[in-house]
Amino acid sequence: MMAAVLLAGAGNAFAQTAPATEPMVGAPVPWGMGLQTSGGPIKDAIGDFNTLVFNIIVAITIFVALLLAWCIWRYNANRNPVPSRTSHHTGLEIAWTVVPVLILVVIAIPSFRLIYYQDRARDADFTINVTGHQWYWNYRMPDHGNFAFDSRPVFDEDLTPGQFRNLEVDEPLLIPVGATVRVLTQGADVIHSFFIPSLGVQRYNIPGRTLETWMRADRPGTFYGQCNQICGTNHWFMPIVIRAVPQEEFNAWAEAARTRFAHTIPGNNAPALAMPAANPIRTAAAQQ
């Protein structure tokens, strides 16, 4: 889990920033370096940990480079015509064993703290069930009427100006700004991965198991993600769009969604969700 999150960038020192008063967009940018802009506390913690590890790596790299340069200068044939026959040095062997262990301890303690911080929601405001399908997402809102809806990718021919290719969906998931949202993940067919870099969220969707994580957006914005688990030929085409909006706008959306998706509420006698209109690309994706 940690590796997938850390691979999103090389260092928090290069992270992009955006004014806190404007809705942010959590998405890749051309020539971007480092982690995506943070939209919540989990990503803040990931950024701090990333900075720690990055600084340690830089320090080790500089030390090894200087040590190598010194050895080349000090022990070349001209300056050291009679090489030492020393084969063991107790103090040196203890040092190069103890120092790496201490470095790993310095990395491990905040790493474990971060893993547990991401793992469970404390005093969650509400819960969302996320189910991964080949190749789309299904969201269920048990605390807001227990309705559910599918979130499917927007194909290239349906994009409007300003939309991101391979990242847009027809039904984004809305959450209130500042709310702690418990996320329960499952897989309907194969293993998927619910991954939103700018919120610091990544959790596998495993068939037959329910895994928990949480998210919180501290500012309004739109946060993009994708499945990063190899779940089939179209695994790259499972975009995620989370919109963080004020509480009033979220309440209005949830109220309207209960009516729009009333047929998904258990106990309602209504037809099942209709499939999208026929499309060669959609049809091919559904058959694979």
GROMACS .gro file of C-alpha atoms in nm:
model
  288
    1MET     CA    1   0.000   0.000   0.000
    2MET     CA    2   0.270   0.246   0.102
    3ALA     CA    3   0.475   0.178  -0.210
    4ALA     CA    4   0.188   0.265  -0.440
    5VAL     CA    5   0.128   0.593  -0.260
    6LEU     CA    6   0.494   0.690  -0.245
    7LEU     CA    7   0.546   0.617  -0.615
    8ALA     CA    8   0.308   0.904  -0.692
    9GLY     CA    9   0.602   1.143  -0.661
   10ALA     CA   10   0.967   1.195  -0.581
   11GLY     CA   11   0.952   1.450  -0.300
   12ASN     CA   12   0.715   1.682  -0.120
   13ALA     CA   13   0.964   1.964  -0.174
   14PHE     CA   14   0.851   1.974  -0.537
   15ALA     CA   15   0.476   1.945  -0.466
   16GLN     CA   16   0.251   2.195  -0.639
   17THR     CA   17   0.052   2.445  -0.440
   18ALA     CA   18  -0.281   2.616  -0.495
   19PRO     CA   19  -0.464   2.898  -0.315
   20ALA     CA   20  -0.669   2.757  -0.027
   21THR     CA   21  -0.965   2.984  -0.107
   22GLU     CA   22  -1.021   2.840  -0.455
   23PRO     CA   23  -1.159   2.496  -0.540
   24MET     CA   24  -0.861   2.277  -0.613
   25VAL     CA   25  -0.818   2.016  -0.884
   26GLY     CA   26  -0.639   1.703  -0.775
   27ALA     CA   27  -0.510   1.568  -1.105
   28PRO     CA   28  -0.181   1.517  -1.291
   29VAL     CA   29  -0.036   1.821  -1.464
   30PRO     CA   30   0.206   1.845  -1.759
   31TRP     CA   31   0.568   1.822  -1.644
   32GLY     CA   32   0.456   1.788  -1.286
   33MET     CA   33   0.711   1.674  -1.028
   34GLY     CA   34   0.655   1.532  -0.683
   35LEU     CA   35   0.329   1.445  -0.515
   36GLN     CA   36  -0.002   1.593  -0.619
   37THR     CA   37  -0.133   1.886  -0.418
   38SER     CA   38  -0.274   1.773  -0.085
   39GLY     CA   39  -0.648   1.796  -0.037
   40GLY     CA   40  -0.677   1.643   0.309
   41PRO     CA   41  -0.501   1.527   0.627
   42ILE     CA   42  -0.401   1.183   0.499
   43LYS     CA   43  -0.213   1.331   0.206
   44ASP     CA   44  -0.052   1.582   0.443
   45ALA     CA   45   0.081   1.293   0.651
   46ILE     CA   46   0.199   1.111   0.339
   47GLY     CA   47   0.377   1.425   0.223
   48ASP     CA   48   0.557   1.459   0.559
   49PHE     CA   49   0.666   1.095   0.548
   50ASN     CA   50   0.775   1.130   0.187
   51THR     CA   51   0.987   1.433   0.279
   52LEU     CA   52   1.151   1.238   0.563
   53VAL     CA   53   1.241   0.944   0.338
   54PHE     CA   54   1.352   1.173   0.056
   55ASN     CA   55   1.589   1.364   0.286
   56ILE     CA   56   1.734   1.041   0.423
   57ILE     CA   57   1.795   0.912   0.070
   58VAL     CA   58   1.962   1.239  -0.030
   59ALA     CA   59   2.187   1.229   0.278
   60ILE     CA   60   2.286   0.866   0.212
   61THR     CA   61   2.356   0.938  -0.155
   62ILE     CA   62   2.578   1.237  -0.075
   63PHE     CA   63   2.764   1.044   0.198
   64VAL     CA   64   2.831   0.742  -0.025
   65ALA     CA   65   2.940   0.964  -0.315
   66LEU     CA   66   3.186   1.158  -0.091
   67LEU     CA   67   3.315   0.836   0.063
   68LEU     CA   68   3.371   0.684  -0.280
   69ALA     CA   69   3.549   0.996  -0.404
   70TRP     CA   70   3.770   1.001  -0.094
   71CYS     CA   71   3.861   0.633  -0.136
   72ILE     CA   72   3.949   0.687  -0.502
   73TRP     CA   73   4.170   0.986  -0.410
   74ARG     CA   74   4.327   0.843  -0.094
   75TYR     CA   75   4.387   0.485  -0.198
   76ASN     CA   76   4.491   0.511  -0.562
   77ALA     CA   77   4.816   0.343  -0.668
   78ASN     CA   78   5.017   0.667  -0.668
   79ARG     CA   79   4.929   0.771  -0.312
   80ASN     CA   80   4.915   0.420  -0.172
   81PRO     CA   81   5.182   0.209  -0.347
   82VAL     CA   82   5.181  -0.054  -0.069
   83PRO     CA   83   4.820  -0.155  -0.007
   84SER     CA   84   4.709  -0.253   0.342
   85ARG     CA   85   4.658  -0.622   0.411
   86THR     CA   86   4.393  -0.553   0.675
   87SER     CA   87   4.094  -0.786   0.622
   88HIS     CA   88   3.877  -0.703   0.925
   89HIS     CA   89   3.800  -0.396   1.130
   90THR     CA   90   3.569  -0.459   1.424
   91GLY     CA   91   3.466  -0.098   1.476
   92LEU     CA   92   3.389  -0.044   1.107
   93GLU     CA   93   3.186  -0.365   1.081
   94ILE     CA   94   2.981  -0.270   1.388
   95ALA     CA   95   2.923   0.078   1.244
   96TRP     CA   96   2.802  -0.038   0.903
   97THR     CA   97   2.566  -0.282   1.074
   98VAL     CA   98   2.425  -0.053   1.343
   99VAL     CA   99   2.385   0.264   1.135
  100PRO     CA  100   2.159   0.106   0.866
  101VAL     CA  101   1.950  -0.053   1.144
  102LEU     CA  102   1.903   0.287   1.307
  103ILE     CA  103   1.809   0.440   0.972
  104LEU     CA  104   1.546   0.169   0.918
  105VAL     CA  105   1.407   0.230   1.268
  106VAL     CA  106   1.378   0.604   1.193
  107ILE     CA  107   1.183   0.515   0.875
  108ALA     CA  108   0.976   0.233   1.027
  109ILE     CA  109   0.823   0.422   1.322
  110PRO     CA  110   0.649   0.698   1.119
  111SER     CA  111   0.570   0.442   0.848
  112PHE     CA  112   0.375   0.223   1.091
  113ARG     CA  113   0.203   0.528   1.235
  114LEU     CA  114   0.094   0.635   0.888
  115ILE     CA  115  -0.036   0.288   0.801
  116TYR     CA  116  -0.253   0.277   1.114
  117TYR     CA  117  -0.364   0.638   1.059
  118GLN     CA  118  -0.494   0.545   0.714
  119ASP     CA  119  -0.648   0.219   0.825
  120ARG     CA  120  -0.949   0.317   1.036
  121ALA     CA  121  -1.177   0.620   1.056
  122ARG     CA  122  -1.212   0.782   1.396
  123ASP     CA  123  -1.562   0.917   1.462
  124ALA     CA  124  -1.669   0.895   1.096
  125ASP     CA  125  -1.957   1.119   0.987
  126PHE     CA  126  -2.092   0.860   0.743
  127THR     CA  127  -1.996   0.553   0.541
  128ILE     CA  128  -1.963   0.483   0.170
  129ASN     CA  129  -1.945   0.133   0.022
  130VAL     CA  130  -1.720   0.114  -0.285
  131THR     CA  131  -1.740  -0.192  -0.512
  132GLY     CA  132  -1.502  -0.239  -0.804
  133HIS     CA  133  -1.633  -0.400  -1.123
  134GLN     CA  134  -1.468  -0.468  -1.458
  135TRP     CA  135  -1.441  -0.178  -1.538
  136TYR     CA  136  -1.639   0.075  -1.337
  137TRP     CA  137  -1.719   0.166  -0.978
  138ASN     CA  138  -2.038   0.126  -0.776
  139TYR     CA  139  -2.103   0.350  -0.475
  140ARG     CA  140  -2.362   0.280  -0.207
  141MET     CA  141  -2.465   0.540   0.053
  142PRO     CA  142  -2.607   0.341   0.349
  143ASP     CA  143  -2.637   0.650   0.572
  144HIS     CA  144  -2.825   0.859   0.315
  145GLY     CA  145  -3.111   0.632   0.212
  146ASN     CA  146  -2.901   0.330   0.107
  147PHE     CA  147  -2.914   0.421  -0.261
  148ALA     CA  148  -2.640   0.309  -0.500
  149PHE     CA  149  -2.516   0.422  -0.838
  150ASP     CA  150  -2.258   0.326  -1.098
  151SER     CA  151  -1.974   0.557  -1.196
  152ARG     CA  152  -1.855   0.481  -1.548
  153PRO     CA  153  -1.579   0.636  -1.759
  154VAL     CA  154  -1.648   0.911  -2.010
  155PHE     CA  155  -1.510   0.803  -2.345
  156ASP     CA  156  -1.305   1.027  -2.571
  157GLU     CA  157  -1.589   1.104  -2.809
  158ASP     CA  158  -1.808   1.221  -2.520
  159LEU     CA  159  -1.559   1.459  -2.358
  160THR     CA  160  -1.640   1.829  -2.336
  161PRO     CA  161  -1.380   2.110  -2.344
  162GLY     CA  162  -1.182   2.128  -2.023
  163GLN     CA  163  -1.235   1.766  -1.923
  164PHE     CA  164  -0.947   1.527  -1.861
  165ARG     CA  165  -0.901   1.235  -2.097
  166ASN     CA  166  -0.927   0.896  -1.921
  167LEU     CA  167  -1.012   1.061  -1.586
  168GLU     CA  168  -1.374   1.174  -1.621
  169VAL     CA  169  -1.683   0.979  -1.514
  170ASP     CA  170  -2.053   1.017  -1.581
  171GLU     CA  171  -2.148   1.012  -1.210
  172PRO     CA  172  -1.892   1.162  -0.970
  173LEU     CA  173  -1.909   1.088  -0.599
  174LEU     CA  174  -1.984   1.390  -0.380
  175ILE     CA  175  -1.864   1.432  -0.021
  176PRO     CA  176  -1.898   1.729   0.216
  177VAL     CA  177  -1.593   1.944   0.283
  178GLY     CA  178  -1.449   1.864   0.626
  179ALA     CA  179  -1.648   1.542   0.676
  180THR     CA  180  -1.469   1.223   0.784
  181VAL     CA  181  -1.592   0.957   0.542
  182ARG     CA  182  -1.548   0.588   0.619
  183VAL     CA  183  -1.483   0.390   0.299
  184LEU     CA  184  -1.558   0.016   0.283
  185THR     CA  185  -1.422  -0.153  -0.029
  186GLN     CA  186  -1.513  -0.479  -0.200
  187GLY     CA  187  -1.448  -0.640  -0.538
  188ALA     CA  188  -1.727  -0.788  -0.747
  189ASP     CA  189  -1.508  -0.995  -0.979
  190VAL     CA  190  -1.132  -0.948  -0.949
  191ILE     CA  191  -0.899  -0.738  -0.732
  192HIS     CA  192  -0.928  -0.365  -0.798
  193SER     CA  193  -0.771  -0.067  -0.621
  194PHE     CA  194  -0.949   0.250  -0.506
  195PHE     CA  195  -0.678   0.515  -0.546
  196ILE     CA  196  -0.714   0.895  -0.519
  197PRO     CA  197  -0.362   1.046  -0.494
  198SER     CA  198  -0.456   1.399  -0.388
  199LEU     CA  199  -0.658   1.265  -0.092
  200GLY     CA  200  -0.397   1.004   0.000
  201VAL     CA  201  -0.647   0.719  -0.039
  202GLN     CA  202  -0.558   0.374  -0.166
  203ARG     CA  203  -0.731   0.049  -0.072
  204TYR     CA  204  -0.769  -0.279  -0.255
  205ASN     CA  205  -1.113  -0.407  -0.358
  206ILE     CA  206  -1.095  -0.782  -0.298
  207PRO     CA  207  -1.382  -1.020  -0.382
  208GLY     CA  208  -1.522  -1.180  -0.068
  209ARG     CA  209  -1.352  -0.934   0.170
  210THR     CA  210  -1.443  -0.593   0.308
  211LEU     CA  211  -1.154  -0.356   0.372
  212GLU     CA  212  -1.175  -0.019   0.543
  213THR     CA  213  -1.008   0.317   0.498
  214TRP     CA  214  -1.124   0.678   0.518
  215MET     CA  215  -1.089   1.014   0.353
  216ARG     CA  216  -1.148   1.379   0.429
  217ALA     CA  217  -1.128   1.679   0.200
  218ASP     CA  218  -1.036   1.995   0.387
  219ARG     CA  219  -1.120   2.222   0.096
  220PRO     CA  220  -1.364   2.225  -0.197
  221GLY     CA  221  -1.238   2.070  -0.514
  222THR     CA  222  -1.242   1.782  -0.759
  223PHE     CA  223  -1.009   1.492  -0.693
  224TYR     CA  224  -0.924   1.242  -0.966
  225GLY     CA  225  -0.798   0.887  -0.936
  226GLN     CA  226  -0.784   0.554  -1.113
  227CYS     CA  227  -0.762   0.185  -1.036
  228ASN     CA  228  -0.389   0.107  -1.008
  229GLN     CA  229  -0.430  -0.268  -0.976
  230ILE     CA  230  -0.382  -0.481  -1.289
  231CYS     CA  231  -0.740  -0.612  -1.296
  232GLY     CA  232  -0.769  -0.694  -1.667
  233THR     CA  233  -0.704  -0.547  -2.008
  234ASN     CA  234  -0.898  -0.228  -1.928
  235HIS     CA  235  -0.779  -0.181  -1.570
  236TRP     CA  236  -0.632   0.158  -1.663
  237PHE     CA  237  -0.978   0.277  -1.767
  238MET     CA  238  -1.143   0.283  -1.423
  239PRO     CA  239  -1.134   0.655  -1.335
  240ILE     CA  240  -1.251   0.793  -1.001
  241VAL     CA  241  -1.388   1.143  -0.948
  242ILE     CA  242  -1.454   1.274  -0.596
  243ARG     CA  243  -1.608   1.620  -0.560
  244ALA     CA  244  -1.582   1.792  -0.224
  245VAL     CA  245  -1.863   2.046  -0.185
  246PRO     CA  246  -2.021   2.248   0.099
  247GLN     CA  247  -2.255   2.055   0.329
  248GLU     CA  248  -2.568   2.223   0.186
  249GLU     CA  249  -2.478   2.124  -0.170
  250PHE     CA  250  -2.405   1.768  -0.059
  251ASN     CA  251  -2.740   1.743   0.120
  252ALA     CA  252  -2.921   1.862  -0.193
  253TRP     CA  253  -2.731   1.612  -0.408
  254ALA     CA  254  -2.808   1.324  -0.170
  255GLU     CA  255  -3.176   1.417  -0.161
  256ALA     CA  256  -3.197   1.426  -0.541
  257ALA     CA  257  -2.995   1.105  -0.573
  258ARG     CA  258  -3.239   0.916  -0.350
  259THR     CA  259  -3.505   0.989  -0.609
  260ARG     CA  260  -3.287   0.929  -0.916
  261PHE     CA  261  -3.156   0.598  -0.784
  262ALA     CA  262  -3.463   0.488  -0.589
  263HIS     CA  263  -3.470   0.160  -0.782
  264THR     CA  264  -3.134   0.066  -0.625
  265ILE     CA  265  -3.264   0.086  -0.267
  266PRO     CA  266  -3.327  -0.266  -0.129
  267GLY     CA  267  -3.698  -0.343  -0.107
  268ASN     CA  268  -3.803  -0.110  -0.387
  269ASN     CA  269  -3.981  -0.294  -0.666
  270ALA     CA  270  -3.830  -0.124  -0.968
  271PRO     CA  271  -3.619  -0.220  -1.268
  272ALA     CA  272  -3.248  -0.266  -1.222
  273LEU     CA  273  -2.999  -0.007  -1.340
  274ALA     CA  274  -3.009   0.036  -1.714
  275MET     CA  275  -2.687  -0.027  -1.904
  276PRO     CA  276  -2.532   0.256  -2.108
  277ALA     CA  277  -2.625   0.297  -2.472
  278ALA     CA  278  -2.450   0.067  -2.716
  279ASN     CA  279  -2.106   0.184  -2.815
  280PRO     CA  280  -1.830  -0.015  -2.991
  281ILE     CA  281  -1.570   0.074  -2.727
  282ARG     CA  282  -1.810   0.016  -2.438
  283THR     CA  283  -1.926  -0.312  -2.587
  284ALA     CA  284  -1.570  -0.433  -2.635
  285ALA     CA  285  -1.480  -0.338  -2.278
  286ALA     CA  286  -1.786  -0.518  -2.140
  287GLN     CA  287  -1.706  -0.837  -2.329
  288GLN     CA  288  -1.346  -0.864  -2.208
   0.00000   0.00000   0.00000
